Coordinates of N, CA and C in Angstrom, one line a residue:
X22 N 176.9 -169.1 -283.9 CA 176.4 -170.3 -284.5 C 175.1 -170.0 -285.3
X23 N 174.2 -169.4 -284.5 CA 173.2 -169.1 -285.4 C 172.8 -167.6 -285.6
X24 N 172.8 -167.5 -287.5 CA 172.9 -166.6 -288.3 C 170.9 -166.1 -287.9
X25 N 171.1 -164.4 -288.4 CA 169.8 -164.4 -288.8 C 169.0 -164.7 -289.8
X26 N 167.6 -165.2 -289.3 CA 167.0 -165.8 -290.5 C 166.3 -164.6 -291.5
X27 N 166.8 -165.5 -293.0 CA 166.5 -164.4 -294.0 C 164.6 -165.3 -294.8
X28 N 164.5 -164.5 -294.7 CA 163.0 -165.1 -295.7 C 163.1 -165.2 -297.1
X29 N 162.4 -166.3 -297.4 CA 162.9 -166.8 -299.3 C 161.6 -166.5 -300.1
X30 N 161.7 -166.5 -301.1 CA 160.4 -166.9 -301.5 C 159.7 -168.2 -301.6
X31 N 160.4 -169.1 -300.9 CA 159.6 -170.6 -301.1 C 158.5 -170.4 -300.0
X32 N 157.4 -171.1 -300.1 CA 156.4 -171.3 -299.2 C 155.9 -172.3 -298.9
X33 N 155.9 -172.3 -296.9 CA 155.2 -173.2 -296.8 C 154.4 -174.5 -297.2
X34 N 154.4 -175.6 -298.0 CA 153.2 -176.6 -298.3 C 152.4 -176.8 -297.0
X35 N 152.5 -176.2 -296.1 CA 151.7 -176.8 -295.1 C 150.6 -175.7 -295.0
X36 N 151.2 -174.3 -294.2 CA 150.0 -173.5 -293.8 C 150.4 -172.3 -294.6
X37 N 151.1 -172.3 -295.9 CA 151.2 -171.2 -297.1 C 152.2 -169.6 -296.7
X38 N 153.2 -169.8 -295.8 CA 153.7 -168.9 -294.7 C 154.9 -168.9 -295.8
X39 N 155.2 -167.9 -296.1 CA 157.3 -167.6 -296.5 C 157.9 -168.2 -295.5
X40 N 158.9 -169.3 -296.1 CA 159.8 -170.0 -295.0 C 161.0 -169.1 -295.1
X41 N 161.5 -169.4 -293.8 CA 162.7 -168.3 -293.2 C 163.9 -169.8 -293.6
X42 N 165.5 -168.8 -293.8 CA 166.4 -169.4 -294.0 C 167.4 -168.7 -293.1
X43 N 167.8 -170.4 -292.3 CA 169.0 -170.2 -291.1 C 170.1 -171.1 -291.8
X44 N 171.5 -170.6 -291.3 CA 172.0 -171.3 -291.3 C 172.6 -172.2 -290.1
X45 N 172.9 -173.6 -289.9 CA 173.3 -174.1 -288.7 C 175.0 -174.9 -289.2
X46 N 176.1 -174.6 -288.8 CA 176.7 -175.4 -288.5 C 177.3 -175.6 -290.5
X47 N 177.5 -175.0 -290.9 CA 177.2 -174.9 -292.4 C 176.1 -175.3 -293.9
X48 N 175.0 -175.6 -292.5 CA 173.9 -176.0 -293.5 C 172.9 -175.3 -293.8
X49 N 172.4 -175.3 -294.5 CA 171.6 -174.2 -294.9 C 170.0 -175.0 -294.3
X50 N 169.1 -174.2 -293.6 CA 168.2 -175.1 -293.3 C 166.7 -174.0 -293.4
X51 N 165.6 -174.5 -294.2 CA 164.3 -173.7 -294.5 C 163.8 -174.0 -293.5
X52 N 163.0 -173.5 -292.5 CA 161.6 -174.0 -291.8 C 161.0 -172.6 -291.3
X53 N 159.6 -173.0 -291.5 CA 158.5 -172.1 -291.5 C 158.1 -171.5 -289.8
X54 N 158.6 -170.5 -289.8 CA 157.9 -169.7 -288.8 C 156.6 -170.1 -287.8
X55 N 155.8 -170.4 -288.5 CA 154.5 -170.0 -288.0 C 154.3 -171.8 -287.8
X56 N 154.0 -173.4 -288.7 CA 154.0 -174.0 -288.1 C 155.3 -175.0 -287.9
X57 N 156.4 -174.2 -287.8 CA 157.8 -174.4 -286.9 C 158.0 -176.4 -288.1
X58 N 157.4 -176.5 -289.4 CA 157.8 -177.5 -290.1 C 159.4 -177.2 -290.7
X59 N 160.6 -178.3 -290.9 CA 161.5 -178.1 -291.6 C 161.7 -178.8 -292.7
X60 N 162.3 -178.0 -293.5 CA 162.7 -178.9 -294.7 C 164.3 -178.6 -295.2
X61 N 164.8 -179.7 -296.1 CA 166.0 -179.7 -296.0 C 166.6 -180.0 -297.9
X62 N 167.8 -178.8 -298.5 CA 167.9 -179.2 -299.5 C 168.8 -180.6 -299.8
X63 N 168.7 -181.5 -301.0 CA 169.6 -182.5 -301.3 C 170.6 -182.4 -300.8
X64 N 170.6 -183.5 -300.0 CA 172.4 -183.4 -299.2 C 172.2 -183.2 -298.0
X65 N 171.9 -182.1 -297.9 CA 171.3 -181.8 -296.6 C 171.4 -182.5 -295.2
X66 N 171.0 -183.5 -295.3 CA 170.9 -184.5 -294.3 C 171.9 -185.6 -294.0
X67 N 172.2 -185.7 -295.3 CA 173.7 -186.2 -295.0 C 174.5 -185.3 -294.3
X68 N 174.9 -184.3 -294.4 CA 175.7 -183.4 -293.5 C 175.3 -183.2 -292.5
X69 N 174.2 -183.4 -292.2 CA 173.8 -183.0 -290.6 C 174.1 -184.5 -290.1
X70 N 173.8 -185.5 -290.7 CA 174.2 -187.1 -290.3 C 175.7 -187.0 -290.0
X71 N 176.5 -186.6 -291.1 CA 177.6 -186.6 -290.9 C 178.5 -186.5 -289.7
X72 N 178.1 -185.5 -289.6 CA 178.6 -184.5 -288.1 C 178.1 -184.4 -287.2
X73 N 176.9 -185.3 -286.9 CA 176.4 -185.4 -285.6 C 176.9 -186.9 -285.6
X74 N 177.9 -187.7 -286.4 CA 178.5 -189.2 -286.1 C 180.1 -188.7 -285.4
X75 N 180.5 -187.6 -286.5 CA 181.5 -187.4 -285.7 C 181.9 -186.3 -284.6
X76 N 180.7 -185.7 -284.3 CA 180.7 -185.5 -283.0 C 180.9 -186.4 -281.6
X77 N 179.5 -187.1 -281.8 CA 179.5 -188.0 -280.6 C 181.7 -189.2 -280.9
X78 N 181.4 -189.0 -280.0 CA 182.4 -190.5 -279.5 C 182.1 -191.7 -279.1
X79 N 182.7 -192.4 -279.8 CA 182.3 -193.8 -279.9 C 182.2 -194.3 -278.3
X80 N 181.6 -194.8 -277.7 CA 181.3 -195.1 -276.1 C 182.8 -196.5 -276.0
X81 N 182.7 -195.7 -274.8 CA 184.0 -196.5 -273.9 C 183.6 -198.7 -274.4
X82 N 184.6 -199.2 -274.6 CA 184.1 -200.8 -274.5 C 184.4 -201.1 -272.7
X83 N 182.8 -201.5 -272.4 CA 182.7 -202.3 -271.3 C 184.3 -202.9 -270.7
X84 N 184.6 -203.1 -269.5 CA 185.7 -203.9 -269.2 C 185.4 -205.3 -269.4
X85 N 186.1 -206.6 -270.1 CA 185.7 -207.8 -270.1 C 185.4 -208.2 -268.9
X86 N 184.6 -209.4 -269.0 CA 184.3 -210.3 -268.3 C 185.1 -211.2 -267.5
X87 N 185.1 -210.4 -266.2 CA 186.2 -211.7 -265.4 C 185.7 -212.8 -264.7
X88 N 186.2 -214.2 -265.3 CA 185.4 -215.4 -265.0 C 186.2 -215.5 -263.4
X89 N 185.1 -216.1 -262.6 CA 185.8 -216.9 -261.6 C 186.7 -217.6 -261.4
X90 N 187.6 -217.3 -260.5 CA 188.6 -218.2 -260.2 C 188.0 -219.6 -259.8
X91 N 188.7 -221.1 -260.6 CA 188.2 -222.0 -259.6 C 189.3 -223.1 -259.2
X92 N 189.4 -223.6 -258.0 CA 190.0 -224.8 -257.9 C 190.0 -225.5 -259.2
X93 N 191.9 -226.3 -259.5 CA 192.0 -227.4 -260.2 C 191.4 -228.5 -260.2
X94 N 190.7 -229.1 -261.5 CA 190.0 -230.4 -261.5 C 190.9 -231.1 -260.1
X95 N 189.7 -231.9 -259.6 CA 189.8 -232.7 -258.3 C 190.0 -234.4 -259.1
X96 N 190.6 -235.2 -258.3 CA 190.9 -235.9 -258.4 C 188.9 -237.3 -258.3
X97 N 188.7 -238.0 -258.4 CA 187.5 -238.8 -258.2 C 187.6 -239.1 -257.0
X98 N 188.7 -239.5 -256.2 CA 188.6 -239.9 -254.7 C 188.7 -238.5 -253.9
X99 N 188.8 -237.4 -254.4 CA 189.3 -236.0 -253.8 C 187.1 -235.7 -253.7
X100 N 185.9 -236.2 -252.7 CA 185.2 -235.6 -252.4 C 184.5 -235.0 -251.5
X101 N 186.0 -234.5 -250.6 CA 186.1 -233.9 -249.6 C 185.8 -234.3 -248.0
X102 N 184.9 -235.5 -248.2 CA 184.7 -236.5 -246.8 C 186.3 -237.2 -246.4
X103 N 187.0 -237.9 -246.9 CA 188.8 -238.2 -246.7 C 188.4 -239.0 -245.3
X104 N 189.3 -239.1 -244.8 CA 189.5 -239.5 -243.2 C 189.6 -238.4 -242.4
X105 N 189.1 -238.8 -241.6 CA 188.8 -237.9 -240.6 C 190.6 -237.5 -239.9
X106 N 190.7 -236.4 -239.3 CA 192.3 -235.9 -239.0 C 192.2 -236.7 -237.2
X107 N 193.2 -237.0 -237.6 CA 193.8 -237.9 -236.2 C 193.9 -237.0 -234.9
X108 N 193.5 -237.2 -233.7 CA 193.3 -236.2 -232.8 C 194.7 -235.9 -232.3
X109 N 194.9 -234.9 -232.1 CA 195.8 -234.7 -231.2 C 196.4 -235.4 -229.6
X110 N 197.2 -236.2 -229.5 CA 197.2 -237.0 -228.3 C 198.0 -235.6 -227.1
X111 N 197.1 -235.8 -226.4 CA 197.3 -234.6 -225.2 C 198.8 -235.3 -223.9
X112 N 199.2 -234.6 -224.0 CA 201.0 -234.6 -223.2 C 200.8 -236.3 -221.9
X113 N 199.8 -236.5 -221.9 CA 199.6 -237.3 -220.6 C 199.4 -239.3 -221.3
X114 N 198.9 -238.8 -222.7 CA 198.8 -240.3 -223.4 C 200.2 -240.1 -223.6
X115 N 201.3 -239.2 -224.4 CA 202.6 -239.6 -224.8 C 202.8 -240.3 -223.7
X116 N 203.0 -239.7 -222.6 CA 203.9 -240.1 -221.0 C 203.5 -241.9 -220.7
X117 N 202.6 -242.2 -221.1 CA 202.2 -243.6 -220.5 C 202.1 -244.2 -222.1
X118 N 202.7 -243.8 -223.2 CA 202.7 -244.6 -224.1 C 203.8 -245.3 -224.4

């Protein structure tokens, strides 16, 4: 991946140093040795944009949202008080009823 860097004659604007030329990934990329600044020719950065969009993969979609199950609309007299449940008559009321 990475080639050795060849030195150009461009220089530095920052600290006046010959910038070294690498290549990355098919780009040609200048940055200065000494204070480690980069610069990039036209285009340039679009191709490094490029391919670091289609590298990554688009992230998984979340699983939807599962709403609560709920009981069918209730009826207005359905507020759960009702009548009370009739007791159980124990074997000794049937016999004398």
């Amino acid at each position: 991946m990475r080639e050795q860097a060849a030195v150009s004659a461009m220089l530095c604007p920052v600290c006046h140093v010959g910038l070294a030329m690498t290549d990355r990934q098919g780009v040609e990329i200048d940055y200065c040795p000494q204070c480690r600044g980069v610069w990039l020719d036209r285009g340039e950065l679009d191709k490094i944009i490029d391919r670091a969009m289609s590298d990554t993969a688009a992230p998984a979609r979340p699983a939807p949202f599962a709403q609560p199950s709920y009981r069918p609309d209730r009826d207005y007299r359905d507020d759960g008080r009702g009548y009370p449940k009739k007791r159980k008559k124990s074997f000794l009321e049937e016999l004398f009823d």
